[in-house]
Amino acid sequence: VQLQASGGGLVQPGGSLRLSCAASGFDFDYYAMGWFRQAPGKEREAVSCISRSDGRTYYGDSVKDRFTISRDNAKNTVYLQMNSLKPEDTAVYYCATKAGDYSGSYYCHYGMDYWGQGTQVTVSS
């Protein structure tokens, strides 16, 4: 299993970024996907997760109505569109995956099996 996250960078408050996670080495269609983040000195936080097939999604309270998760099974890629970014969104963002067909909420709360390397997102003026 390989997960390659990209798209991080430095953005001003109020700006947008789109993270991508390219997956390989497993049957993407049968795996749920998620994004998690960890800021310095803080615990890892579930940002958003999406089920494998029918797009059942979960969003953490801090990102609801600002972030959108999506997946393209033809490209084996999951995306995180981040709008109205705030300084408190600064963190290393990780994509992760786990087999099964539960809801996005299940995966964000009960964890994932495989993790990619992170991509740094910095929101600062």
XYZ file of N, CA, C and O in Angstrom:
500
model
N 0.851 -1.192 0.000
C 0.000 0.000 0.000
C 0.883 1.237 0.000
O 1.765 1.369 0.850
N 0.612 2.115 -0.960
C 1.329 3.390 -0.990
C 0.335 4.530 -1.131
O -0.598 4.452 -1.943
N 0.544 5.558 -0.328
C -0.295 6.742 -0.365
C 0.621 7.951 -0.473
O 1.465 8.170 0.398
N 0.458 8.714 -1.544
C 1.327 9.859 -1.806
C 0.505 11.139 -1.766
O -0.240 11.442 -2.698
N 0.658 11.890 -0.685
C -0.077 13.150 -0.533
C 0.709 14.297 -1.148
O 1.941 14.320 -1.099
N -0.019 15.251 -1.704
C 0.604 16.427 -2.300
C -0.371 17.588 -2.251
O -1.555 17.409 -1.942
N 0.141 18.778 -2.570
C -0.722 19.939 -2.663
C -0.626 20.914 -1.510
O -1.266 21.964 -1.523
N 0.157 20.573 -0.498
C 0.319 21.488 0.623
C 1.134 22.702 0.238
O 1.698 22.778 -0.853
N 1.194 23.657 1.152
C 1.976 24.854 0.899
C 1.610 25.956 1.857
O 0.933 25.745 2.861
N 2.077 27.144 1.529
C 1.814 28.338 2.320
C 0.690 29.125 1.660
O 0.747 29.406 0.452
N -0.305 29.482 2.441
C -1.447 30.228 1.913
C -1.870 31.262 2.947
O -1.709 31.044 4.162
N -2.397 32.366 2.482
C -2.866 33.411 3.386
C -4.216 33.035 3.977
O -4.978 32.273 3.365
N -4.529 33.558 5.145
C -5.863 33.320 5.722
C -6.952 33.711 4.735
O -6.858 34.735 4.057
N -7.979 32.859 4.654
C -9.050 33.075 3.700
C -8.818 32.432 2.354
O -9.735 32.378 1.520
N -7.622 31.931 2.137
C -7.288 31.316 0.870
C -7.732 29.862 0.779
O -8.381 29.329 1.694
N -7.372 29.236 -0.334
C -7.769 27.858 -0.604
C -6.576 27.022 -1.037
O -5.613 27.532 -1.612
N -6.676 25.739 -0.766
C -5.727 24.746 -1.256
C -6.496 23.477 -1.559
O -7.532 23.209 -0.938
N -5.977 22.677 -2.492
C -6.541 21.354 -2.733
C -5.446 20.313 -2.555
O -4.437 20.339 -3.261
N -5.651 19.449 -1.590
C -4.728 18.342 -1.371
C -5.162 17.142 -2.218
O -6.355 16.915 -2.419
N -4.178 16.395 -2.679
C -4.434 15.156 -3.414
C -3.675 14.017 -2.744
O -2.601 14.237 -2.173
N -4.231 12.829 -2.845
C -3.557 11.638 -2.333
C -3.701 10.550 -3.384
O -4.802 10.040 -3.610
N -2.595 10.222 -4.017
C -2.576 9.173 -5.028
C -2.285 7.834 -4.364
O -1.290 7.704 -3.644
N -3.148 6.863 -4.619
C -3.045 5.555 -3.973
C -2.589 4.494 -4.962
O -2.953 4.542 -6.155
N -1.836 3.539 -4.467
C -1.404 2.418 -5.296
C -1.109 1.218 -4.418
O -0.945 1.348 -3.200
N -1.087 0.051 -5.046
C -0.736 -1.160 -4.325
C -1.905 -1.873 -3.673
O -1.698 -2.851 -2.938
N -3.114 -1.384 -3.893
C -4.301 -2.043 -3.366
C -5.489 -1.678 -4.243
O -5.417 -0.781 -5.081
N -6.599 -2.402 -4.034
C -7.798 -2.157 -4.842
C -8.552 -0.981 -4.251
O -9.354 -1.128 -3.317
N -8.295 0.183 -4.816
C -8.818 1.439 -4.285
C -10.334 1.417 -4.110
O -10.866 1.992 -3.164
N -11.028 0.729 -5.008
C -12.495 0.725 -4.978
C -13.046 0.124 -3.700
O -14.199 0.390 -3.335
N -12.265 -0.689 -3.008
C -12.745 -1.415 -1.839
C -12.262 -0.819 -0.521
O -12.408 -1.440 0.530
N -11.704 0.371 -0.583
C -11.135 0.992 0.602
C -11.745 2.368 0.847
O -11.898 3.164 -0.084
N -12.059 2.629 2.102
C -12.411 3.983 2.516
C -11.143 4.822 2.600
O -10.040 4.290 2.768
N -11.306 6.126 2.480
C -10.157 7.037 2.515
C -10.423 8.169 3.503
O -11.581 8.529 3.746
N -9.359 8.730 4.020
C -9.543 9.827 4.959
C -8.351 10.755 5.011
O -7.253 10.416 4.560
N -8.605 11.931 5.553
C -7.566 12.925 5.812
C -7.520 13.210 7.302
O -8.572 13.406 7.936
N -6.330 13.261 7.828
C -6.089 13.576 9.222
C -5.013 14.652 9.272
O -4.281 14.848 8.292
N -4.918 15.333 10.390
C -3.885 16.367 10.499
C -3.313 16.387 11.901
O -3.963 15.958 12.863
N -2.086 16.881 11.986
C -1.432 17.021 13.277
C -0.620 18.303 13.294
O 0.273 18.494 12.467
N -0.958 19.145 14.238
C -0.223 20.389 14.433
C 0.834 20.175 15.505
O 0.692 19.277 16.354
N 1.895 20.986 15.515
C 2.949 20.826 16.522
C 2.387 20.870 17.929
O 1.604 21.774 18.271
N 2.732 19.888 18.743
C 2.310 19.868 20.126
C 0.874 19.434 20.348
O 0.392 19.460 21.493
N 0.198 19.020 19.276
C -1.203 18.608 19.412
C -1.367 17.165 18.948
O -0.549 16.624 18.212
N -2.453 16.558 19.373
C -2.765 15.206 18.948
C -3.275 15.209 17.511
O -3.786 16.205 17.012
N -3.145 14.059 16.887
C -3.679 13.919 15.541
C -5.193 14.062 15.561
O -5.856 13.556 16.456
N -5.716 14.714 14.547
C -7.144 15.029 14.476
C -7.716 14.506 13.159
O -7.090 14.672 12.104
N -8.884 13.898 13.233
C -9.560 13.472 12.008
C -10.179 14.689 11.331
O -10.931 15.434 11.951
N -9.860 14.878 10.072
C -10.386 16.009 9.319
C -11.634 15.594 8.537
O -12.693 16.201 8.665
N -11.493 14.553 7.727
C -12.602 14.130 6.880
C -12.350 12.730 6.369
O -11.208 12.367 6.094
N -13.416 11.946 6.242
C -13.315 10.596 5.702
C -14.470 10.339 4.738
O -15.541 10.949 4.871
N -14.234 9.422 3.801
C -15.233 9.105 2.795
C -15.282 7.600 2.586
O -14.251 6.927 2.551
N -16.488 7.087 2.476
C -16.666 5.655 2.289
C -16.164 5.236 0.910
O -15.865 6.066 0.058
N -16.109 3.942 0.703
C -15.497 3.436 -0.527
C -16.374 3.610 -1.747
O -15.863 3.767 -2.857
N -17.688 3.602 -1.565
C -18.530 3.488 -2.749
C -19.542 4.615 -2.909
O -19.542 5.308 -3.925
N -20.376 4.841 -1.916
C -21.500 5.755 -2.106
C -21.244 7.150 -1.537
O -22.158 7.943 -1.398
N -19.990 7.437 -1.223
C -19.644 8.799 -0.847
C -20.143 9.269 0.498
O -20.310 10.473 0.701
N -20.389 8.330 1.414
C -20.770 8.762 2.762
C -19.561 9.445 3.400
O -18.499 8.863 3.529
N -19.779 10.694 3.798
C -18.663 11.497 4.284
C -18.833 11.892 5.744
O -19.945 11.894 6.293
N -17.708 12.230 6.326
C -17.666 12.770 7.692
C -16.708 13.943 7.681
O -15.658 13.901 7.019
N -17.059 14.984 8.437
C -16.184 16.132 8.604
C -16.064 16.460 10.077
O -17.057 16.443 10.820
N -14.862 16.782 10.499
C -14.665 17.271 11.844
C -15.352 18.620 12.016
O -15.504 19.382 11.055
N -15.754 18.909 13.223
C -16.497 20.143 13.485
C -15.723 21.385 13.052
O -16.318 22.358 12.577
N -14.419 21.352 13.187
C -13.620 22.542 12.893
C -13.497 22.834 11.401
O -13.081 23.925 11.024
N -13.865 21.878 10.551
C -13.709 22.097 9.107
C -15.027 22.019 8.343
O -15.046 22.224 7.125
N -16.103 21.721 9.043
C -17.406 21.634 8.373
C -17.726 22.924 7.636
O -17.454 24.014 8.128
N -18.294 22.783 6.462
C -18.713 23.900 5.608
C -17.547 24.643 4.982
O -17.762 25.623 4.252
N -16.306 24.206 5.251
C -15.146 24.836 4.622
C -14.357 23.847 3.768
O -13.787 24.228 2.742
N -14.316 22.598 4.187
C -13.545 21.568 3.490
C -14.500 20.596 2.806
O -15.602 20.339 3.292
N -14.043 20.045 1.674
C -14.820 19.047 0.948
C -13.914 17.898 0.532
O -12.892 18.127 -0.127
N -14.295 16.687 0.910
C -13.550 15.497 0.504
C -14.245 14.877 -0.700
O -15.475 14.892 -0.807
N -13.447 14.352 -1.612
C -14.004 13.649 -2.763
C -13.006 12.587 -3.215
O -11.828 12.625 -2.819
N -13.478 11.664 -4.020
C -12.589 10.634 -4.525
C -12.901 10.351 -5.982
O -14.056 10.456 -6.406
N -11.872 9.991 -6.720
C -12.008 9.614 -8.118
C -11.466 8.196 -8.226
O -10.248 7.989 -8.275
N -12.361 7.244 -8.247
C -11.939 5.843 -8.260
C -11.230 5.472 -9.564
O -10.437 4.535 -9.587
N -11.505 6.185 -10.629
C -10.823 5.905 -11.899
C -9.359 6.320 -11.841
O -8.513 5.746 -12.533
N -9.060 7.300 -10.991
C -7.686 7.793 -10.865
C -7.013 7.332 -9.582
O -5.879 7.724 -9.297
N -7.718 6.531 -8.777
C -7.167 6.071 -7.490
C -6.666 7.249 -6.644
O -5.566 7.203 -6.070
N -7.475 8.278 -6.582
C -7.059 9.504 -5.900
C -8.180 10.043 -5.027
O -9.353 9.999 -5.417
N -7.803 10.533 -3.866
C -8.740 11.220 -2.986
C -8.262 12.667 -2.843
O -7.058 12.934 -2.838
N -9.219 13.575 -2.753
C -8.918 15.001 -2.702
C -9.489 15.615 -1.423
O -10.459 15.118 -0.851
N -8.898 16.712 -1.018
C -9.444 17.526 0.062
C -9.378 18.976 -0.390
O -8.295 19.560 -0.467
N -10.533 19.527 -0.732
C -10.622 20.941 -1.092
C -10.804 21.740 0.186
O -11.765 21.517 0.934
N -9.881 22.654 0.428
C -9.893 23.436 1.662
C -10.095 24.900 1.310
O -9.245 25.507 0.632
N -11.211 25.455 1.743
C -11.534 26.857 1.496
C -11.577 27.625 2.814
O -11.660 27.039 3.894
N -11.537 28.929 2.704
C -11.614 29.810 3.885
C -10.633 29.364 4.957
O -10.989 29.233 6.133
N -9.418 29.130 4.556
C -8.421 28.607 5.487
C -8.112 29.596 6.602
O -8.106 30.819 6.399
N -7.847 29.032 7.774
C -7.560 29.806 8.975
C -6.171 29.422 9.486
O -5.711 28.300 9.231
N -5.543 30.296 10.251
C -4.235 29.937 10.820
C -4.283 28.638 11.628
O -3.307 27.877 11.628
N -5.396 28.370 12.272
C -5.506 27.143 13.065
C -5.610 25.878 12.214
O -5.602 24.768 12.743
N -5.713 26.028 10.908
C -5.665 24.867 10.015
C -4.229 24.435 9.720
O -4.006 23.408 9.084
N -3.263 25.215 10.178
C -1.862 24.873 9.960
C -1.520 23.550 10.624
O -1.751 23.364 11.820
N -0.996 22.632 9.835
C -0.688 21.287 10.334
C -0.056 20.478 9.201
O -0.059 20.909 8.040
N 0.442 19.319 9.564
C 0.804 18.323 8.564
C -0.442 17.483 8.306
O -1.046 16.964 9.253
N -0.800 17.353 7.044
C -1.995 16.618 6.663
C -1.596 15.258 6.090
O -0.714 15.167 5.226
N -2.252 14.218 6.580
C -1.967 12.846 6.174
C -3.202 12.230 5.539
O -4.318 12.420 6.025
N -3.002 11.454 4.489
C -4.100 10.632 4.004
C -3.914 9.209 4.517
O -2.793 8.778 4.830
N -5.028 8.508 4.630
C -5.008 7.176 5.208
C -6.124 6.344 4.607
O -7.070 6.882 4.012
N -6.040 5.038 4.789
C -7.021 4.155 4.188
C -7.252 2.908 5.024
O -6.398 2.504 5.833
N -8.425 2.332 4.825
C -8.780 1.083 5.492
C -9.823 0.394 4.639
O -10.732 1.047 4.110
N -9.727 -0.914 4.545
C -10.696 -1.680 3.767
C -12.042 -1.711 4.473
O -12.131 -1.600 5.693
N -13.105 -1.884 3.685
C -14.436 -2.031 4.259
C -15.420 -1.049 3.655
O -15.062 -0.204 2.830
N -16.663 -1.169 4.091
C -17.726 -0.349 3.513
C -18.585 0.295 4.589
O -19.812 0.359 4.460
N -17.967 0.767 5.624
C -18.684 1.516 6.645
C -18.752 2.985 6.248
O -18.197 3.404 5.216
N -19.413 3.789 7.080
C -19.551 5.211 6.793
C -18.232 5.947 7.009
O -17.321 5.447 7.680
N -18.159 7.162 6.482
C -16.980 7.975 6.712
C -16.746 8.233 8.183
O -15.604 8.250 8.660
N -17.827 8.420 8.915
C -17.712 8.671 10.352
C -17.020 7.515 11.056
O -16.180 7.716 11.936
N -17.352 6.301 10.686
C -16.722 5.128 11.311
C -15.209 5.194 11.165
O -14.461 5.009 12.126
N -14.739 5.470 9.968
C -13.303 5.438 9.730
C -12.600 6.581 10.426
O -11.478 6.427 10.919
N -13.210 7.744 10.468
C -12.575 8.866 11.137
C -12.514 8.666 12.643
O -11.618 9.177 13.298
N -13.460 7.918 13.190
C -13.479 7.714 14.633
C -12.701 6.476 15.078
O -12.140 6.466 16.167
N -12.680 5.441 14.244
C -12.101 4.175 14.697
C -10.775 3.850 14.041
O -10.198 2.798 14.302
N -10.295 4.750 13.181
C -8.934 4.611 12.721
C -8.765 3.934 11.380
O -9.696 3.353 10.843
N -7.562 4.057 10.875
C -7.190 3.543 9.582
C -6.037 2.555 9.731
O -5.376 2.504 10.763
N -5.814 1.793 8.682
C -4.755 0.786 8.709
C -3.462 1.251 8.051
O -2.376 0.821 8.455
N -3.574 2.076 7.027
C -2.391 2.474 6.265
C -2.340 3.995 6.163
O -3.362 4.656 5.973
N -1.127 4.508 6.260
C -0.921 5.961 6.292
C 0.125 6.365 5.274
O 1.115 5.652 5.064
N -0.091 7.527 4.668
C 0.909 8.088 3.784
C 1.805 9.063 4.518
O 1.606 9.328 5.709
N 2.775 9.587 3.808
C 3.595 10.640 4.378
C 2.774 11.921 4.373
O 1.794 12.018 3.665
N 3.096 12.851 5.180
C 2.286 14.051 5.288
C 2.664 15.123 4.288
O 3.727 15.085 3.669
N 1.784 16.093 4.158
C 2.065 17.292 3.389
C 1.761 18.494 4.279
O 0.714 18.549 4.933
N 2.688 19.428 4.327
C 2.564 20.568 5.236
C 1.635 21.627 4.655
O 1.785 22.037 3.508
N 0.703 22.057 5.483
C -0.159 23.189 5.145
C 0.091 24.281 6.176
O -0.035 24.039 7.386
N 0.461 25.449 5.709
C 0.724 26.585 6.585
C -0.158 27.746 6.156
O -0.114 28.162 4.997
N -0.959 28.224 7.095
C -1.850 29.343 6.820
C -1.339 30.543 7.618
O -1.412 30.558 8.851
N -0.837 31.517 6.911
C -0.206 32.653 7.581
C -0.149 33.834 6.630
O -0.004 33.677 5.418
N -0.238 35.020 7.215
C -0.100 36.229 6.422
C 1.343 36.728 6.442
O 1.668 37.735 5.811
